mmCIF file of N, CA, C and O in Angstrom:
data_model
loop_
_atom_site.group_PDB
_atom_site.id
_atom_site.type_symbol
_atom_site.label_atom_id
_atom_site.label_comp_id
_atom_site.label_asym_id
_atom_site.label_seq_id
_atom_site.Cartn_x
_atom_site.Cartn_y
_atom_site.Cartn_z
ATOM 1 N N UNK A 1 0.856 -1.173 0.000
ATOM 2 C CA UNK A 1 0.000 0.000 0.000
ATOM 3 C C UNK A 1 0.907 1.243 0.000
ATOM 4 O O UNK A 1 1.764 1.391 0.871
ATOM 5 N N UNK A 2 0.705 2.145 -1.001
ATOM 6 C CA UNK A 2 1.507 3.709 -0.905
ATOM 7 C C UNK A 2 1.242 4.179 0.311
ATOM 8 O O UNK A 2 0.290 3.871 1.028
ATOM 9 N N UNK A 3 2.046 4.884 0.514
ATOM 10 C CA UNK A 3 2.349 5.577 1.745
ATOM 11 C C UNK A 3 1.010 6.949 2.052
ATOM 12 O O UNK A 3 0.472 7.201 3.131
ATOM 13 N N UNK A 4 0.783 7.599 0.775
ATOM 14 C CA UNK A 4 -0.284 8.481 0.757
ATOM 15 C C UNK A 4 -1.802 7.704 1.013
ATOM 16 O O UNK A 4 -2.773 8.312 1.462
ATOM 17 N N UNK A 5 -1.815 6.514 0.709
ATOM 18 C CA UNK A 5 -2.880 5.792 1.117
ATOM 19 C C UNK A 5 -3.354 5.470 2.632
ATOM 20 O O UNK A 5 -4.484 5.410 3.117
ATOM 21 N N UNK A 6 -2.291 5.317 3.102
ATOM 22 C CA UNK A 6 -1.615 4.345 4.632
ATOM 23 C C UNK A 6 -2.696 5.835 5.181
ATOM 24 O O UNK A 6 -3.799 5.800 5.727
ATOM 25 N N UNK A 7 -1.761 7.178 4.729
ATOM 26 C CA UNK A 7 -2.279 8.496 5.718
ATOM 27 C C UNK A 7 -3.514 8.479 5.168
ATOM 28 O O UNK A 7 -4.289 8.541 6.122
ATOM 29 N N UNK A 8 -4.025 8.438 4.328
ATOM 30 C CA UNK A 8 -5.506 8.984 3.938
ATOM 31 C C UNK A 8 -6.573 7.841 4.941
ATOM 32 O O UNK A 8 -7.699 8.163 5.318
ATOM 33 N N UNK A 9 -6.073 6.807 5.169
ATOM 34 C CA UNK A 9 -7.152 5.568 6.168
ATOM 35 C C UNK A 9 -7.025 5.982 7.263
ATOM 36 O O UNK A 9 -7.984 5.726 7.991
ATOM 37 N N UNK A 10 -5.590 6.968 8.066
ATOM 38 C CA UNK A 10 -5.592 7.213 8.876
ATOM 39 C C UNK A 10 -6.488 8.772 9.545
ATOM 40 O O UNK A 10 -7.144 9.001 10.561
ATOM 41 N N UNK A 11 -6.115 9.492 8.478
ATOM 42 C CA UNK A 11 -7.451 11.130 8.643
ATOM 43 C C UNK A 11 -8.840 10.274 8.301
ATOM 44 O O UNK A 11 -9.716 10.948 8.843
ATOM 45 N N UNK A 12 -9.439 9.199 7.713
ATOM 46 C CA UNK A 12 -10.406 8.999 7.555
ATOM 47 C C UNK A 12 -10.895 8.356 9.032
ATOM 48 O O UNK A 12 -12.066 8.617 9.308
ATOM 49 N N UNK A 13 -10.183 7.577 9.987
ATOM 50 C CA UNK A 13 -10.587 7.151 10.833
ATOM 51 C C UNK A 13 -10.152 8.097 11.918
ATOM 52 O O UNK A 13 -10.809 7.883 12.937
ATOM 53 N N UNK A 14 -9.177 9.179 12.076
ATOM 54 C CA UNK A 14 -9.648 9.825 12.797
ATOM 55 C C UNK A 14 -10.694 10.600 13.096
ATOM 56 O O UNK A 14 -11.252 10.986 14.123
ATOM 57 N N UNK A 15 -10.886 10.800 11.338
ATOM 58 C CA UNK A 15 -12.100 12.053 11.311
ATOM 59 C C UNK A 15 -13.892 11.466 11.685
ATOM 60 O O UNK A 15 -14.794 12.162 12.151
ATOM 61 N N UNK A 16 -13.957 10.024 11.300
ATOM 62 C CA UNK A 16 -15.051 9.433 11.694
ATOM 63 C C UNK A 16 -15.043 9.246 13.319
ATOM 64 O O UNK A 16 -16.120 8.968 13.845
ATOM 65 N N UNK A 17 -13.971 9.374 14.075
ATOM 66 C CA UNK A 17 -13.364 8.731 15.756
ATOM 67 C C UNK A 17 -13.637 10.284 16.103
ATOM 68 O O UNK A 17 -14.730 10.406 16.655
ATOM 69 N N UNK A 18 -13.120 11.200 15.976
ATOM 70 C CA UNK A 18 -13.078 12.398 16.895
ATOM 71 C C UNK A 18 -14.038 13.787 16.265
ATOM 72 O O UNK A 18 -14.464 14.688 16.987
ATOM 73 N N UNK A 19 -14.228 13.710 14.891
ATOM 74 C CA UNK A 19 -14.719 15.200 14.528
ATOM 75 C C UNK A 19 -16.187 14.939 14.511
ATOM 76 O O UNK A 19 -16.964 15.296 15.396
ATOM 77 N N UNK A 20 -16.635 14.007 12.963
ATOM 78 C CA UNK A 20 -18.001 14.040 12.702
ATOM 79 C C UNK A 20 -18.598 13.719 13.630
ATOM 80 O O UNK A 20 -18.154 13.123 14.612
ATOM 81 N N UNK A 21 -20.042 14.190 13.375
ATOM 82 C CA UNK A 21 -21.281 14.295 14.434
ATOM 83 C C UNK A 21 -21.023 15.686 16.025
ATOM 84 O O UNK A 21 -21.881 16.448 16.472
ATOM 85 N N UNK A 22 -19.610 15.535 16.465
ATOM 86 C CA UNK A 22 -19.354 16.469 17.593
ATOM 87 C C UNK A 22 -20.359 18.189 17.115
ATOM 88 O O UNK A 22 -20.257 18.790 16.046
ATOM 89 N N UNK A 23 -21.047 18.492 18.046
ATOM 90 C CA UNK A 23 -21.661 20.137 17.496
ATOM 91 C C UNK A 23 -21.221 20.617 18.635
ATOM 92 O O UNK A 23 -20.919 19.980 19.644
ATOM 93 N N UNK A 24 -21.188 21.815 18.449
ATOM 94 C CA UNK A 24 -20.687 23.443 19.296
ATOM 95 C C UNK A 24 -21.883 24.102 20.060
ATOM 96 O O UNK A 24 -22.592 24.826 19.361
ATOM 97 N N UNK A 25 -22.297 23.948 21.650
ATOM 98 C CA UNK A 25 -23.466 24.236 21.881
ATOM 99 C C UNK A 25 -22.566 25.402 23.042
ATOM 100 O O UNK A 25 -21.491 25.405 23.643
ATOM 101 N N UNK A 26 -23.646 26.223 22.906
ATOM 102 C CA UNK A 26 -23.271 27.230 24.213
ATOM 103 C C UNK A 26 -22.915 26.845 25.060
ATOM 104 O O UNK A 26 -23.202 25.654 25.178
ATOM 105 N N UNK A 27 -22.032 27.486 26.308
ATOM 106 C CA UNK A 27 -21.581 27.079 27.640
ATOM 107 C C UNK A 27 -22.739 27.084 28.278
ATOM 108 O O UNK A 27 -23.536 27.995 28.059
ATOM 109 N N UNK A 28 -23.097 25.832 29.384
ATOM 110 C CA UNK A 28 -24.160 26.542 30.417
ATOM 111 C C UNK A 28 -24.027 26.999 31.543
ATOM 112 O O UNK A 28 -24.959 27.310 32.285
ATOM 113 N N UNK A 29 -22.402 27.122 31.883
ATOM 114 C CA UNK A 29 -22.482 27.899 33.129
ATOM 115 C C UNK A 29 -22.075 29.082 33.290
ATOM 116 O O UNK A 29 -22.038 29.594 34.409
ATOM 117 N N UNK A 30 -21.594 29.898 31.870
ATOM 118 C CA UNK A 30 -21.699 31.358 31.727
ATOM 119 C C UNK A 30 -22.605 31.850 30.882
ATOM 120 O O UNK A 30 -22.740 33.025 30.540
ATOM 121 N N UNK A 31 -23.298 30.802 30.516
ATOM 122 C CA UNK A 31 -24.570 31.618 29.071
ATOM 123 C C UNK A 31 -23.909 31.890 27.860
ATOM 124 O O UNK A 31 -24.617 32.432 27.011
ATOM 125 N N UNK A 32 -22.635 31.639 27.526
ATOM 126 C CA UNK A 32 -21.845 31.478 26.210
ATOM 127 C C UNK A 32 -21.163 32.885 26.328
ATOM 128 O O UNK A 32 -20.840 33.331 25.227
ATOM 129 N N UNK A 33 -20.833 33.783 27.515
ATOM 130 C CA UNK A 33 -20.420 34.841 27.393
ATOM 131 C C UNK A 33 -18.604 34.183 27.452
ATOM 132 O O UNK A 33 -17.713 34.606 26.715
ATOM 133 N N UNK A 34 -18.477 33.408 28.207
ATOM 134 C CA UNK A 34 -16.925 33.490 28.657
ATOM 135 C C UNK A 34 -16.560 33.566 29.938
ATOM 136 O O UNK A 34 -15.581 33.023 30.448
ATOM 137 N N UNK A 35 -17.281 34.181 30.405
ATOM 138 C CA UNK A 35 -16.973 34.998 31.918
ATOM 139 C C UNK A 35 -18.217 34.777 32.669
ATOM 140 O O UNK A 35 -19.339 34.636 32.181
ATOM 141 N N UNK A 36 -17.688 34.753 34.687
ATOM 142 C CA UNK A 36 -19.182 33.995 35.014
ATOM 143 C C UNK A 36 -20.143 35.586 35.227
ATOM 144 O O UNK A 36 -21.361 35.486 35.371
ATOM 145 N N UNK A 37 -19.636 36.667 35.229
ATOM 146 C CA UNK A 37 -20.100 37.414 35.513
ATOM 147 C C UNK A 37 -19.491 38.845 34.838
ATOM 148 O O UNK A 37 -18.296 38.845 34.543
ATOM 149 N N UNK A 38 -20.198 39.917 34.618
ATOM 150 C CA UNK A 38 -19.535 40.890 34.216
ATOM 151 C C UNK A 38 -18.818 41.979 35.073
ATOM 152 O O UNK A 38 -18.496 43.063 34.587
ATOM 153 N N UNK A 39 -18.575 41.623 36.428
ATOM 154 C CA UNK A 39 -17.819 41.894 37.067
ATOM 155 C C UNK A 39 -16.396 42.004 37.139
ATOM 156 O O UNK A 39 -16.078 42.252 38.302
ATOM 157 N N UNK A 40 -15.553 41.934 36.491
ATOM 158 C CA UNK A 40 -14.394 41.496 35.976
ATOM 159 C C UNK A 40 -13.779 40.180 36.223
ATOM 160 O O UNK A 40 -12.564 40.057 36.069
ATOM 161 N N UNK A 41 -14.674 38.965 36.676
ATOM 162 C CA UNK A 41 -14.058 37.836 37.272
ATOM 163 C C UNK A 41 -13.548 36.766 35.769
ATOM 164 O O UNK A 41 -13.698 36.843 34.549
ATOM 165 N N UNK A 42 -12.930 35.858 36.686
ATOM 166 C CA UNK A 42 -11.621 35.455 35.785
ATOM 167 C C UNK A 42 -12.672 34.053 34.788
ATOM 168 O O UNK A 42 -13.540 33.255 35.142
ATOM 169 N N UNK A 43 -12.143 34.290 33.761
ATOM 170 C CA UNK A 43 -12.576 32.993 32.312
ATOM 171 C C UNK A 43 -13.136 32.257 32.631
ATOM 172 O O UNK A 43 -12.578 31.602 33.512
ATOM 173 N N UNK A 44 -14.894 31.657 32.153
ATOM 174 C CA UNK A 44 -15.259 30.475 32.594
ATOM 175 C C UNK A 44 -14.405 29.205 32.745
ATOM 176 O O UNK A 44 -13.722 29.119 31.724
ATOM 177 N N UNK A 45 -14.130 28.112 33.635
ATOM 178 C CA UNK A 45 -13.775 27.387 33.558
ATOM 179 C C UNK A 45 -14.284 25.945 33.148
ATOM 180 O O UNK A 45 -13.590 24.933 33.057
ATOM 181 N N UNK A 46 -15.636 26.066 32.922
ATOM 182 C CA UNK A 46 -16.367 24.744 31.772
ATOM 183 C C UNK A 46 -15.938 24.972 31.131
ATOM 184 O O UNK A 46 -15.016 24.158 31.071
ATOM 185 N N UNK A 47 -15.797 26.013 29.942
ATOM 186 C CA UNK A 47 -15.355 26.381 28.520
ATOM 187 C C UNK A 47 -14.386 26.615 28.479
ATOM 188 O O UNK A 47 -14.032 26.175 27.385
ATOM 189 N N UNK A 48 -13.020 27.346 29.245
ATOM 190 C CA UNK A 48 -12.112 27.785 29.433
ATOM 191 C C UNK A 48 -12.161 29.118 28.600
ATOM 192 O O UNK A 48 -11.311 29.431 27.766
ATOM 193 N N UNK A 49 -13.398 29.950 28.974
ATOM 194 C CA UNK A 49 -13.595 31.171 28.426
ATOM 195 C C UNK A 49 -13.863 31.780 26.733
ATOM 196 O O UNK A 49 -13.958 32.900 26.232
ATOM 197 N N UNK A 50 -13.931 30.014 26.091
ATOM 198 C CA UNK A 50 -14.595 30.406 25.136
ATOM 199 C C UNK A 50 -15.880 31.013 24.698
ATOM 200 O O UNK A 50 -16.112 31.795 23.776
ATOM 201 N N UNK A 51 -16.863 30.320 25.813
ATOM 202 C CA UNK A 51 -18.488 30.315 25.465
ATOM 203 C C UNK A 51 -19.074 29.443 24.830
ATOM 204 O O UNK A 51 -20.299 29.420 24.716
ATOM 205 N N UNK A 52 -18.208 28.503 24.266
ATOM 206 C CA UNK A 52 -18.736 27.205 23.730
ATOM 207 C C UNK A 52 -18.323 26.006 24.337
ATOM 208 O O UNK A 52 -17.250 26.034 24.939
ATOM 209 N N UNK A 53 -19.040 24.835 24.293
ATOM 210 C CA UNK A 53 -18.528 23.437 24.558
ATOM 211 C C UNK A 53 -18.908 22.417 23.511
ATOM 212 O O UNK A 53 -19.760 22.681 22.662
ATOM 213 N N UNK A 54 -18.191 21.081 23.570
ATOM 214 C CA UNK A 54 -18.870 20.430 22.422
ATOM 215 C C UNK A 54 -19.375 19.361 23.015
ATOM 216 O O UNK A 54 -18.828 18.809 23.970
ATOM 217 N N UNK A 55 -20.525 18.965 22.462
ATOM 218 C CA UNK A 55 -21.497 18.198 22.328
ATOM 219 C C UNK A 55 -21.156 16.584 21.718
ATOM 220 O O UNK A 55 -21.449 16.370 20.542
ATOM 221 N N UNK A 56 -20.533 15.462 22.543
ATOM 222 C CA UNK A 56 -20.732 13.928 21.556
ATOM 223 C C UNK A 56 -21.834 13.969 20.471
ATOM 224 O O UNK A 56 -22.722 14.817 20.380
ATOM 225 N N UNK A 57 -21.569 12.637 19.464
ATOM 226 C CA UNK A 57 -22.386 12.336 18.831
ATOM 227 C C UNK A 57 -23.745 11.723 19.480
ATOM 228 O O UNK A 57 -23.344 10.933 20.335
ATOM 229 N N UNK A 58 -24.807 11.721 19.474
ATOM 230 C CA UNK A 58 -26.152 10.972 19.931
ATOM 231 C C UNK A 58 -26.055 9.896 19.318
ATOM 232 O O UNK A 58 -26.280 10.032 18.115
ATOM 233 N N UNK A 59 -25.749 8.607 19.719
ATOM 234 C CA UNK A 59 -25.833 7.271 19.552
ATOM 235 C C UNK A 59 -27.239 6.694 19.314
ATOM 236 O O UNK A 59 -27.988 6.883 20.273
ATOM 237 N N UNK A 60 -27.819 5.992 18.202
ATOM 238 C CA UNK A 60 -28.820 5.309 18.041
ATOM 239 C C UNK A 60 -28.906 4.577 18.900
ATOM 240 O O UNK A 60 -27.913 3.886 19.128
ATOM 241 N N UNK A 61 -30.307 4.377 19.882
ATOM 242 C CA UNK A 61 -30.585 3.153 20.172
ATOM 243 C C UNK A 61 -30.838 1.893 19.006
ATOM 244 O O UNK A 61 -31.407 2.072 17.929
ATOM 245 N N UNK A 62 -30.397 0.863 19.385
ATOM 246 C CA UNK A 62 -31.000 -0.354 18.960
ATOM 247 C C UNK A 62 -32.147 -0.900 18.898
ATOM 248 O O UNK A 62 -32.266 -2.035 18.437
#
């Protein structure tokens, strides 16, 4: 097997293992701002001050 092949099975099974299905849902313990408060306090730490988290894939039941 070429070597460009070997890598292409390998981004294909990472990308089916870690990316597809994952979605980007708001933080819920700053409301997707970043911060828990507008007080000047320091970076959410669920999100690490993005405002987003990600979401697994939803698994079919059987």
């Amino acid at each position: 097997m070429s070597p460009f092949l070997e890598r292409k099975a390998e981004r294909i099974a990472y990308f089916e293992k870690y990316v597809n299905g994952w979605k980007q849902k708001k933080c819920t313990a700053c409301n997707g701002s970043g911060y828990y408060d507008h007080n000047g306090s320091p970076p959410c730490s669920g999100c690490d001050g993005t405002g987003k988290t990600f979401e697994p894939p939803k698994k079919d039941a059987p």
